[in-house]
mmCIF file of C-alpha atoms and ligand atoms in Angstrom:
data_model
loop_
_atom_site.group_PDB
_atom_site.id
_atom_site.type_symbol
_atom_site.label_atom_id
_atom_site.label_comp_id
_atom_site.label_asym_id
_atom_site.label_seq_id
_atom_site.Cartn_x
_atom_site.Cartn_y
_atom_site.Cartn_z
ATOM 1 C CA UNK A 1 -69.427 -59.429 19.070
ATOM 2 C CA UNK A 2 -65.631 -59.881 18.763
ATOM 3 C CA UNK A 3 -63.641 -62.027 21.190
ATOM 4 C CA UNK A 4 -60.217 -60.358 21.332
ATOM 5 C CA UNK A 5 -56.925 -61.847 22.502
ATOM 6 C CA UNK A 6 -54.332 -59.189 23.433
ATOM 7 C CA UNK A 7 -50.723 -60.410 23.569
ATOM 8 C CA UNK A 8 -49.508 -57.923 26.163
ATOM 9 C CA UNK A 9 -46.616 -56.988 28.384
ATOM 10 C CA UNK A 10 -46.062 -53.382 27.304
ATOM 11 C CA UNK A 11 -47.207 -49.859 28.102
ATOM 12 C CA UNK A 12 -49.096 -49.718 24.817
ATOM 13 C CA UNK A 13 -50.848 -53.039 25.508
ATOM 14 C CA UNK A 14 -51.977 -51.631 28.840
ATOM 15 C CA UNK A 15 -53.410 -48.515 27.188
ATOM 16 C CA UNK A 16 -55.243 -50.686 24.652
ATOM 17 C CA UNK A 17 -56.781 -53.054 27.207
ATOM 18 C CA UNK A 18 -58.021 -50.081 29.263
ATOM 19 C CA UNK A 19 -59.956 -48.761 26.244
ATOM 20 C CA UNK A 20 -61.182 -52.208 25.284
ATOM 21 C CA UNK A 21 -62.519 -52.773 28.819
ATOM 22 C CA UNK A 22 -64.169 -49.329 28.880
ATOM 23 C CA UNK A 23 -65.952 -50.157 25.613
ATOM 24 C CA UNK A 24 -67.087 -53.519 26.960
ATOM 25 C CA UNK A 25 -65.383 -55.430 24.158
ATOM 26 C CA UNK A 26 -64.878 -59.069 25.275
ATOM 27 C CA UNK A 27 -61.120 -59.593 25.583
ATOM 28 C CA UNK A 28 -58.432 -61.680 27.267
ATOM 29 C CA UNK A 29 -55.017 -60.239 28.166
ATOM 30 C CA UNK A 30 -52.037 -62.574 27.878
ATOM 31 C CA UNK A 31 -48.684 -62.447 29.715
ATOM 32 C CA UNK A 32 -45.744 -64.793 29.128
ATOM 33 C CA UNK A 33 -45.223 -65.102 32.888
ATOM 34 C CA UNK A 34 -41.742 -63.572 32.783
ATOM 35 C CA UNK A 35 -41.995 -61.647 36.042
ATOM 36 C CA UNK A 36 -43.220 -62.522 39.532
ATOM 37 C CA UNK A 37 -46.182 -60.170 39.705
ATOM 38 C CA UNK A 38 -47.257 -58.722 36.382
ATOM 39 C CA UNK A 39 -49.477 -55.675 36.476
ATOM 40 C CA UNK A 40 -53.179 -56.593 36.980
ATOM 41 C CA UNK A 41 -55.490 -55.837 34.054
ATOM 42 C CA UNK A 42 -59.210 -54.842 33.769
ATOM 43 C CA UNK A 43 -60.097 -57.959 31.715
ATOM 44 C CA UNK A 44 -59.591 -61.707 32.260
ATOM 45 C CA UNK A 45 -55.869 -62.436 32.131
ATOM 46 C CA UNK A 46 -53.921 -65.591 31.288
ATOM 47 C CA UNK A 47 -50.233 -66.152 32.123
ATOM 48 C CA UNK A 48 -47.755 -68.502 30.385
ATOM 49 C CA UNK A 49 -46.819 -69.704 26.942
ATOM 50 C CA UNK A 50 -49.331 -71.274 24.555
ATOM 51 C CA UNK A 51 -46.977 -74.028 23.376
ATOM 52 C CA UNK A 52 -45.663 -72.592 20.142
ATOM 53 C CA UNK A 53 -47.716 -71.563 17.106
ATOM 54 C CA UNK A 54 -49.667 -74.842 17.264
ATOM 55 C CA UNK A 55 -50.544 -74.199 20.888
ATOM 56 C CA UNK A 56 -51.737 -70.707 20.024
ATOM 57 C CA UNK A 57 -53.828 -72.072 17.130
ATOM 58 C CA UNK A 58 -55.407 -74.556 19.535
ATOM 59 C CA UNK A 59 -56.077 -71.755 22.050
ATOM 60 C CA UNK A 60 -57.765 -69.678 19.314
ATOM 61 C CA UNK A 61 -60.064 -72.558 18.367
ATOM 62 C CA UNK A 62 -60.860 -73.650 21.935
ATOM 63 C CA UNK A 63 -61.648 -70.111 23.094
ATOM 64 C CA UNK A 64 -63.398 -68.905 19.926
ATOM 65 C CA UNK A 65 -60.957 -66.012 19.531
ATOM 66 C CA UNK A 66 -62.113 -63.755 16.666
ATOM 67 C CA UNK A 67 -59.172 -61.260 16.556
ATOM 68 C CA UNK A 68 -55.629 -61.054 17.931
ATOM 69 C CA UNK A 69 -53.736 -57.838 18.697
ATOM 70 C CA UNK A 70 -50.015 -58.489 19.151
ATOM 71 C CA UNK A 71 -49.023 -55.681 21.517
ATOM 72 C CA UNK A 72 -45.872 -57.415 22.708
ATOM 73 C CA UNK A 73 -42.467 -55.729 22.914
ATOM 74 C CA UNK A 74 -40.483 -55.300 19.658
ATOM 75 C CA UNK A 75 -37.928 -57.800 20.986
ATOM 76 C CA UNK A 76 -40.584 -60.468 21.583
ATOM 77 C CA UNK A 77 -39.858 -61.816 18.096
ATOM 78 C CA UNK A 78 -40.744 -65.443 18.812
ATOM 79 C CA UNK A 79 -44.195 -64.579 20.133
ATOM 80 C CA UNK A 80 -44.833 -62.309 17.174
ATOM 81 C CA UNK A 81 -43.844 -64.895 14.590
ATOM 82 C CA UNK A 82 -45.943 -67.544 16.371
ATOM 83 C CA UNK A 83 -48.909 -65.159 16.215
ATOM 84 C CA UNK A 84 -48.465 -64.633 12.455
ATOM 85 C CA UNK A 85 -48.292 -68.405 11.867
ATOM 86 C CA UNK A 86 -51.225 -69.307 14.116
ATOM 87 C CA UNK A 87 -53.424 -66.596 12.587
ATOM 88 C CA UNK A 88 -52.693 -67.860 9.074
ATOM 89 C CA UNK A 89 -53.474 -71.455 10.131
ATOM 90 C CA UNK A 90 -56.773 -70.471 11.753
ATOM 91 C CA UNK A 91 -57.642 -67.563 9.396
ATOM 92 C CA UNK A 92 -57.838 -65.201 12.385
ATOM 93 C CA UNK A 93 -57.436 -61.429 11.798
ATOM 94 C CA UNK A 94 -54.172 -60.194 13.371
ATOM 95 C CA UNK A 95 -52.857 -56.683 13.913
ATOM 96 C CA UNK A 96 -49.702 -55.633 15.748
ATOM 97 C CA UNK A 97 -49.742 -52.562 18.002
ATOM 98 C CA UNK A 98 -46.182 -51.373 17.557
ATOM 99 C CA UNK A 99 -44.203 -48.339 18.594
ATOM 100 C CA UNK A 100 -41.762 -46.658 16.206
ATOM 101 C CA UNK A 101 -38.074 -47.277 16.852
ATOM 102 C CA UNK A 102 -36.238 -44.472 18.625
ATOM 103 C CA UNK A 103 -34.106 -42.287 16.366
ATOM 104 C CA UNK A 104 -30.997 -40.424 17.547
ATOM 105 C CA UNK A 105 -31.559 -36.675 18.017
ATOM 106 C CA UNK A 106 -29.244 -33.657 18.170
ATOM 107 C CA UNK A 107 -26.799 -34.269 21.009
ATOM 108 C CA UNK A 108 -27.160 -38.061 21.018
ATOM 109 C CA UNK A 109 -24.003 -40.174 20.786
ATOM 110 C CA UNK A 110 -25.308 -43.617 19.711
ATOM 111 C CA UNK A 111 -23.431 -46.601 18.380
ATOM 112 C CA UNK A 112 -25.885 -49.025 16.708
ATOM 113 C CA UNK A 113 -25.372 -52.782 16.945
ATOM 114 C CA UNK A 114 -27.670 -55.325 15.298
ATOM 115 C CA UNK A 115 -28.338 -57.624 18.282
ATOM 116 C CA UNK A 116 -27.319 -58.598 21.797
ATOM 117 C CA UNK A 117 -24.246 -60.418 20.468
ATOM 118 C CA UNK A 118 -23.152 -57.263 18.652
ATOM 119 C CA UNK A 119 -23.492 -55.325 21.921
ATOM 120 C CA UNK A 120 -21.325 -57.886 23.737
ATOM 121 C CA UNK A 121 -18.631 -57.591 21.053
ATOM 122 C CA UNK A 122 -18.777 -53.795 21.204
ATOM 123 C CA UNK A 123 -17.995 -53.996 24.949
ATOM 124 C CA UNK A 124 -14.487 -55.380 24.306
ATOM 125 C CA UNK A 125 -11.759 -53.205 25.768
ATOM 126 C CA UNK A 126 -10.802 -51.630 29.072
ATOM 127 C CA UNK A 127 -13.160 -51.630 32.048
ATOM 128 C CA UNK A 128 -15.881 -48.986 32.149
ATOM 129 C CA UNK A 129 -18.933 -48.276 34.288
ATOM 130 C CA UNK A 130 -21.792 -49.592 32.155
ATOM 131 C CA UNK A 131 -25.560 -49.123 32.719
ATOM 132 C CA UNK A 132 -26.786 -52.430 31.264
ATOM 133 C CA UNK A 133 -30.526 -51.682 30.942
ATOM 134 C CA UNK A 134 -31.562 -54.706 28.885
ATOM 135 C CA UNK A 135 -33.226 -56.770 31.613
ATOM 136 C CA UNK A 136 -32.430 -60.210 32.972
ATOM 137 C CA UNK A 137 -32.891 -62.665 30.094
ATOM 138 C CA UNK A 138 -29.619 -61.905 28.326
ATOM 139 C CA UNK A 139 -27.261 -61.271 31.262
ATOM 140 C CA UNK A 140 -25.346 -64.483 30.563
ATOM 141 C CA UNK A 141 -24.323 -63.135 27.129
ATOM 142 C CA UNK A 142 -22.504 -60.240 28.804
ATOM 143 C CA UNK A 143 -20.455 -62.580 31.039
ATOM 144 C CA UNK A 144 -18.043 -62.583 28.073
ATOM 145 C CA UNK A 145 -17.085 -59.028 29.127
ATOM 146 C CA UNK A 146 -16.621 -59.354 32.926
ATOM 147 C CA UNK A 147 -14.127 -56.485 33.126
ATOM 148 C CA UNK A 148 -16.786 -53.752 33.331
ATOM 149 C CA UNK A 149 -18.585 -52.512 36.406
ATOM 150 C CA UNK A 150 -22.267 -53.038 35.532
ATOM 151 C CA UNK A 151 -25.356 -51.275 36.836
ATOM 152 C CA UNK A 152 -28.174 -53.780 36.252
ATOM 153 C CA UNK A 153 -31.854 -52.784 36.374
ATOM 154 C CA UNK A 154 -34.127 -55.792 36.774
ATOM 155 C CA UNK A 155 -37.835 -56.291 37.349
ATOM 156 C CA UNK A 156 -37.338 -59.017 39.979
ATOM 157 C CA UNK A 157 -34.551 -59.948 42.409
ATOM 158 C CA UNK A 158 -32.397 -62.406 40.407
ATOM 159 C CA UNK A 159 -31.255 -65.770 41.845
ATOM 160 C CA UNK A 160 -27.802 -65.627 40.250
ATOM 161 C CA UNK A 161 -25.993 -62.923 38.285
ATOM 162 C CA UNK A 162 -23.088 -64.039 36.047
ATOM 163 C CA UNK A 163 -21.303 -60.652 36.263
ATOM 164 C CA UNK A 164 -18.732 -60.243 39.087
ATOM 165 C CA UNK A 165 -18.616 -56.426 39.296
ATOM 166 C CA UNK A 166 -22.192 -55.214 39.453
ATOM 167 C CA UNK A 167 -24.771 -53.153 41.297
ATOM 168 C CA UNK A 168 -28.337 -54.431 41.024
ATOM 169 C CA UNK A 169 -31.379 -52.143 41.047
ATOM 170 C CA UNK A 170 -34.718 -53.948 41.272
ATOM 171 C CA UNK A 171 -37.143 -51.575 39.627
ATOM 172 C CA UNK A 172 -39.871 -51.813 36.985
ATOM 173 C CA UNK A 173 -40.684 -48.945 34.628
ATOM 174 C CA UNK A 174 -42.012 -46.741 33.272
ATOM 175 C CA UNK A 175 -39.030 -44.609 34.302
ATOM 176 C CA UNK A 176 -38.464 -40.832 34.428
ATOM 177 C CA UNK A 177 -35.577 -38.758 33.067
ATOM 178 C CA UNK A 178 -34.926 -37.158 36.465
ATOM 179 C CA UNK A 179 -34.640 -40.520 38.201
ATOM 180 C CA UNK A 180 -32.497 -42.047 35.449
ATOM 181 C CA UNK A 181 -30.209 -38.982 35.378
ATOM 182 C CA UNK A 182 -29.716 -39.137 39.164
ATOM 183 C CA UNK A 183 -29.190 -42.913 38.995
ATOM 184 C CA UNK A 184 -26.518 -42.613 36.307
ATOM 185 C CA UNK A 185 -24.743 -39.769 38.109
ATOM 186 C CA UNK A 186 -24.773 -41.740 41.363
ATOM 187 C CA UNK A 187 -23.362 -44.780 39.619
ATOM 188 C CA UNK A 188 -20.771 -42.836 37.610
ATOM 189 C CA UNK A 189 -22.146 -44.371 34.417
ATOM 190 C CA UNK A 190 -19.865 -43.992 31.385
ATOM 191 C CA UNK A 191 -21.906 -45.967 28.823
ATOM 192 C CA UNK A 192 -25.583 -46.978 28.502
ATOM 193 C CA UNK A 193 -26.600 -50.227 26.754
ATOM 194 C CA UNK A 194 -30.212 -50.191 25.515
ATOM 195 C CA UNK A 195 -32.568 -52.177 23.304
ATOM 196 C CA UNK A 196 -34.350 -50.056 20.738
ATOM 197 C CA UNK A 197 -37.673 -50.726 22.442
ATOM 198 C CA UNK A 198 -39.347 -47.545 21.278
ATOM 199 C CA UNK A 199 -42.316 -46.208 23.188
ATOM 200 C CA UNK A 200 -42.277 -44.057 26.278
ATOM 201 C CA UNK A 201 -41.689 -46.484 29.150
ATOM 202 C CA UNK A 202 -37.987 -47.035 28.603
ATOM 203 C CA UNK A 203 -36.742 -43.921 26.825
ATOM 204 C CA UNK A 204 -35.871 -41.957 30.001
ATOM 205 C CA UNK A 205 -32.365 -43.418 30.107
ATOM 206 C CA UNK A 206 -31.681 -42.088 26.595
ATOM 207 C CA UNK A 207 -32.781 -38.550 27.480
ATOM 208 C CA UNK A 208 -30.688 -38.779 30.654
ATOM 209 C CA UNK A 209 -27.659 -40.009 28.677
ATOM 210 C CA UNK A 210 -28.016 -37.059 26.261
ATOM 211 C CA UNK A 211 -28.262 -34.619 29.194
ATOM 212 C CA UNK A 212 -25.117 -36.115 30.717
ATOM 213 C CA UNK A 213 -23.261 -36.315 27.387
ATOM 214 C CA UNK A 214 -22.905 -40.099 27.680
ATOM 215 C CA UNK A 215 -22.598 -42.554 24.768
ATOM 216 C CA UNK A 216 -25.302 -45.182 24.148
ATOM 217 C CA UNK A 217 -24.857 -48.655 22.678
ATOM 218 C CA UNK A 218 -28.217 -49.074 20.878
ATOM 219 C CA UNK A 219 -29.339 -52.611 20.040
ATOM 220 C CA UNK A 220 -31.534 -52.585 16.947
ATOM 221 C CA UNK A 221 -34.733 -54.611 17.075
ATOM 222 C CA UNK A 222 -35.073 -58.006 15.384
ATOM 223 C CA UNK A 223 -36.747 -58.225 11.971
ATOM 224 C CA UNK A 224 -40.464 -59.015 12.276
ATOM 225 C CA UNK A 225 -42.584 -61.078 9.871
ATOM 226 C CA UNK A 226 -45.028 -59.281 7.574
ATOM 227 C CA UNK A 227 -48.291 -58.319 9.431
ATOM 228 C CA UNK A 228 -50.688 -55.392 9.769
ATOM 229 C CA UNK A 229 -48.937 -52.823 11.996
ATOM 230 C CA UNK A 230 -50.847 -50.095 13.833
ATOM 231 C CA UNK A 231 -49.315 -47.463 16.080
ATOM 232 C CA UNK A 232 -52.085 -46.269 18.392
ATOM 233 C CA UNK A 233 -55.174 -47.454 20.273
ATOM 234 C CA UNK A 234 -57.669 -45.569 18.053
ATOM 235 C CA UNK A 235 -56.315 -47.341 14.957
ATOM 236 C CA UNK A 236 -56.686 -50.713 16.703
ATOM 237 C CA UNK A 237 -60.306 -50.019 17.750
ATOM 238 C CA UNK A 238 -61.086 -48.902 14.188
ATOM 239 C CA UNK A 239 -59.426 -52.036 12.770
ATOM 240 C CA UNK A 240 -61.420 -54.168 15.220
ATOM 241 C CA UNK A 241 -64.697 -52.534 14.164
ATOM 242 C CA UNK A 242 -64.012 -53.057 10.450
ATOM 243 C CA UNK A 243 -62.408 -56.502 10.356
HETATM 244 C C1 3Y8 B 301 -43.730 -59.382 31.943
HETATM 245 C C2 3Y8 B 301 -45.335 -56.811 32.671
HETATM 246 C C3 3Y8 B 301 -46.458 -50.661 32.108
HETATM 247 C C4 3Y8 B 301 -45.673 -51.599 31.200
HETATM 248 C C5 3Y8 B 301 -44.227 -51.564 31.619
HETATM 249 C C6 3Y8 B 301 -42.558 -50.954 27.781
HETATM 250 C C7 3Y8 B 301 -42.296 -50.269 29.105
HETATM 251 C C8 3Y8 B 301 -41.792 -50.423 31.518
HETATM 252 C C9 3Y8 B 301 -39.146 -50.553 30.066
HETATM 253 C C10 3Y8 B 301 -34.725 -50.259 31.488
HETATM 254 C C11 3Y8 B 301 -35.423 -51.095 30.443
HETATM 255 C C12 3Y8 B 301 -36.721 -54.211 29.573
HETATM 256 C C13 3Y8 B 301 -37.743 -55.100 30.368
HETATM 257 C C14 3Y8 B 301 -38.646 -52.988 30.163
HETATM 258 C C15 3Y8 B 301 -39.596 -51.991 30.092
HETATM 259 C C16 3Y8 B 301 -42.110 -51.254 30.272
HETATM 260 C C17 3Y8 B 301 -43.324 -52.151 30.526
HETATM 261 C C18 3Y8 B 301 -41.030 -52.302 30.007
HETATM 262 C C19 3Y8 B 301 -37.193 -52.782 29.915
HETATM 263 C C20 3Y8 B 301 -42.942 -55.627 32.326
HETATM 264 C C21 3Y8 B 301 -43.871 -56.825 32.408
HETATM 265 C C22 3Y8 B 301 -43.189 -57.963 32.001
HETATM 266 C C23 3Y8 B 301 -41.892 -57.561 31.602
HETATM 267 C C24 3Y8 B 301 -40.882 -58.505 31.059
HETATM 268 C C25 3Y8 B 301 -39.534 -57.892 30.995
HETATM 269 C C26 3Y8 B 301 -38.420 -58.776 30.388
HETATM 270 C C27 3Y8 B 301 -37.325 -57.701 30.157
HETATM 271 C C28 3Y8 B 301 -38.114 -56.471 29.754
HETATM 272 C C29 3Y8 B 301 -37.341 -55.272 31.818
HETATM 273 C C30 3Y8 B 301 -45.771 -55.911 33.785
HETATM 274 C C31 3Y8 B 301 -42.655 -54.988 33.658
HETATM 275 C C32 3Y8 B 301 -35.308 -54.496 29.975
HETATM 276 C C33 3Y8 B 301 -36.881 -54.407 28.039
HETATM 277 O O1 3Y8 B 301 -36.910 -60.583 34.584
HETATM 278 C C34 3Y8 B 301 -37.332 -60.837 33.430
HETATM 279 O O2 3Y8 B 301 -37.388 -61.992 32.939
HETATM 280 C C35 3Y8 B 301 -37.799 -59.673 32.607
HETATM 281 C C36 3Y8 B 301 -37.991 -59.898 31.295
HETATM 282 C C37 3Y8 B 301 -38.882 -59.472 29.118
HETATM 283 C C38 3Y8 B 301 -36.323 -58.045 29.070
HETATM 284 C C39 3Y8 B 301 -35.258 -59.003 29.487
HETATM 285 O O3 3Y8 B 301 -34.635 -59.525 28.575
HETATM 286 O O4 3Y8 B 301 -35.108 -59.196 30.732
HETATM 287 N N1 3Y8 B 301 -39.522 -56.756 30.110
HETATM 288 N N2 3Y8 B 301 -41.709 -56.235 31.777
HETATM 289 C C40 3Y8 B 301 -44.424 -59.575 30.595
HETATM 290 C C41 3Y8 B 301 -44.975 -60.965 30.449
HETATM 291 O O5 3Y8 B 301 -44.780 -61.809 31.354
HETATM 292 O O6 3Y8 B 301 -45.649 -61.204 29.415
HETATM 293 O O7 3Y8 B 301 -45.647 -56.338 34.945
HETATM 294 O O8 3Y8 B 301 -46.218 -54.809 33.435
HETATM 295 C C42 3Y8 B 301 -43.532 -54.641 31.359
HETATM 296 C C43 3Y8 B 301 -42.731 -53.464 30.959
HETATM 297 N N3 3Y8 B 301 -41.436 -53.442 30.867
HETATM 298 O O9 3Y8 B 301 -46.988 -49.705 31.560
HETATM 299 O O10 3Y8 B 301 -46.487 -50.905 33.326
HETATM 300 O O11 3Y8 B 301 -43.722 -51.024 27.410
HETATM 301 O O12 3Y8 B 301 -41.579 -51.412 27.154
HETATM 302 N N4 3Y8 B 301 -38.945 -54.290 30.356
HETATM 303 C C44 3Y8 B 301 -36.252 -53.272 27.217
HETATM 304 O O13 3Y8 B 301 -37.008 -52.428 26.739
HETATM 305 O O14 3Y8 B 301 -35.028 -53.277 27.106
HETATM 306 C C45 3Y8 B 301 -36.439 -52.065 31.060
HETATM 307 O O15 3Y8 B 301 -34.459 -50.782 32.599
HETATM 308 O O16 3Y8 B 301 -34.414 -49.086 31.171
HETATM 309 P P1 NAP B 302 -40.415 -64.052 23.090
HETATM 310 O O1 NAP B 302 -38.975 -64.364 23.286
HETATM 311 O O2 NAP B 302 -40.882 -63.560 21.776
HETATM 312 O O3 NAP B 302 -41.338 -65.316 23.479
HETATM 313 C C1 NAP B 302 -40.821 -66.544 23.927
HETATM 314 C C2 NAP B 302 -42.031 -67.400 24.310
HETATM 315 O O4 NAP B 302 -42.668 -66.798 25.447
HETATM 316 C C3 NAP B 302 -43.120 -67.405 23.230
HETATM 317 O O5 NAP B 302 -42.827 -68.316 22.227
HETATM 318 C C4 NAP B 302 -44.342 -67.765 24.059
HETATM 319 O O6 NAP B 302 -44.285 -69.121 24.477
HETATM 320 C C5 NAP B 302 -44.096 -66.947 25.322
HETATM 321 N N1 NAP B 302 -44.709 -65.609 25.276
HETATM 322 C C6 NAP B 302 -44.121 -64.434 24.967
HETATM 323 N N2 NAP B 302 -44.968 -63.407 25.119
HETATM 324 C C7 NAP B 302 -46.141 -63.949 25.525
HETATM 325 C C8 NAP B 302 -47.422 -63.418 25.864
HETATM 326 N N3 NAP B 302 -47.658 -62.098 25.853
HETATM 327 N N4 NAP B 302 -48.415 -64.290 26.239
HETATM 328 C C9 NAP B 302 -48.181 -65.624 26.280
HETATM 329 N N5 NAP B 302 -46.975 -66.200 26.005
HETATM 330 C C10 NAP B 302 -45.989 -65.354 25.630
HETATM 331 O O7 NAP B 302 -40.918 -63.023 24.205
HETATM 332 P P2 NAP B 302 -40.058 -62.267 25.338
HETATM 333 O O8 NAP B 302 -39.105 -61.336 24.685
HETATM 334 O O9 NAP B 302 -39.598 -63.322 26.297
HETATM 335 O O10 NAP B 302 -41.207 -61.374 26.016
HETATM 336 C C11 NAP B 302 -42.064 -61.982 26.960
HETATM 337 C C12 NAP B 302 -43.080 -60.962 27.423
HETATM 338 O O11 NAP B 302 -42.421 -59.834 28.011
HETATM 339 C C13 NAP B 302 -43.966 -60.432 26.304
HETATM 340 O O12 NAP B 302 -45.268 -60.257 26.828
HETATM 341 C C14 NAP B 302 -43.367 -59.076 25.996
HETATM 342 O O13 NAP B 302 -44.351 -58.161 25.527
HETATM 343 C C15 NAP B 302 -42.875 -58.648 27.371
HETATM 344 N N6 NAP B 302 -41.744 -57.736 27.270
HETATM 345 C C16 NAP B 302 -40.614 -58.183 26.665
HETATM 346 C C17 NAP B 302 -39.538 -57.302 26.565
HETATM 347 C C18 NAP B 302 -38.261 -57.733 25.924
HETATM 348 O O14 NAP B 302 -37.297 -56.974 26.026
HETATM 349 N N7 NAP B 302 -38.228 -58.887 25.286
HETATM 350 C C19 NAP B 302 -39.665 -55.994 27.094
HETATM 351 C C20 NAP B 302 -40.868 -55.591 27.710
HETATM 352 C C21 NAP B 302 -41.914 -56.478 27.798
HETATM 353 P P3 NAP B 302 -45.017 -70.322 23.641
HETATM 354 O O15 NAP B 302 -44.161 -70.514 22.443
HETATM 355 O O16 NAP B 302 -45.015 -71.480 24.597
HETATM 356 O O17 NAP B 302 -46.400 -69.841 23.290
#
């Protein structure tokens, strides 16, 4: 019988763990502990870092983990590279459950930048009303462009926000196009800043931007180390059964 560790925190991870629990496959779901009350899961759940790749290797040995599925967000590059390293060290089968990057469609007005820093640079210039939908962890980077009026969407109420002109919306996804369209109209949004997360939980703002004819500053995802990449739950269950 396998003993699966799911590195979670995404819509896809939640779909996977639901199937794994239904099939009675022994599994543990892992959160980093980034938000106050992460969504409960139908299997035993752990919260917090492992202590780097070495810590993850130790966890694998101590808990007799037989397989790891890295279903973290495409921007969780550190966790993903730690998983690759720890699985090599301990000879543990690893597969990533990834979601394809979003691609601009007819009617989209996207400017691609390679990382958060590139997005900050691209925000030079006169003040605009910006929907900064990249979460809380990188807000400090955008303090370099204080001239804009920012709409910030965060999972938890922040202690401090380093941006003088801002409206804060505490709301966790998945989001809907209707709600995001109404939100952006209400705020008078002129530009949307987004990570290329892929998947379904965060794409509403892009469909809303297209409907409203608004430009998007799209932050491309970081390069990931070489690993087996699967794109749906059925593929993961098949991989699990044959590895
Ligand atoms: C703690 C665990 C589900 C899963 C929900 C997905 C979809 C909704 C959209 C916007 C973009 C953003 C952010 C976002 C989305 C899903 C998914 C996704 C983006 C939770 C969750 C955890 C986190 C961590 C959080 C980050 C932040 C990023 C908000 C749970 C709700 C902006 C990424 O305050 C903080 O420190 C928040 C940190 C990492 C990025 C950042 O830099 O702030 N996610 N999000 C996970 C852990 O502890 O291990 O409670 O469910 C999960 C989800 N967030 O089906 O319910 O699958 O992507 N998450 C981005 O894409 O840009 C919001 O507002 O439009
Ligand atoms: P990250 O920068 O790649 O990871 C930083 C450190 O956080 C890792 O080295 C690890 O600590 C710990 N960590 C990350 N994910 C973990 C997990 N699932 N379980 C246990 N420890 C974890 O990751 P991040 O971008 O902060 O993302 C953190 C979590 O939020 C992940 O679960 C991710 O799926 C979720 N999430 C992130 C985003 C995003 O935009 N980044 C969006 C949606 C959801 P140690 O080194 O101590 O082991």
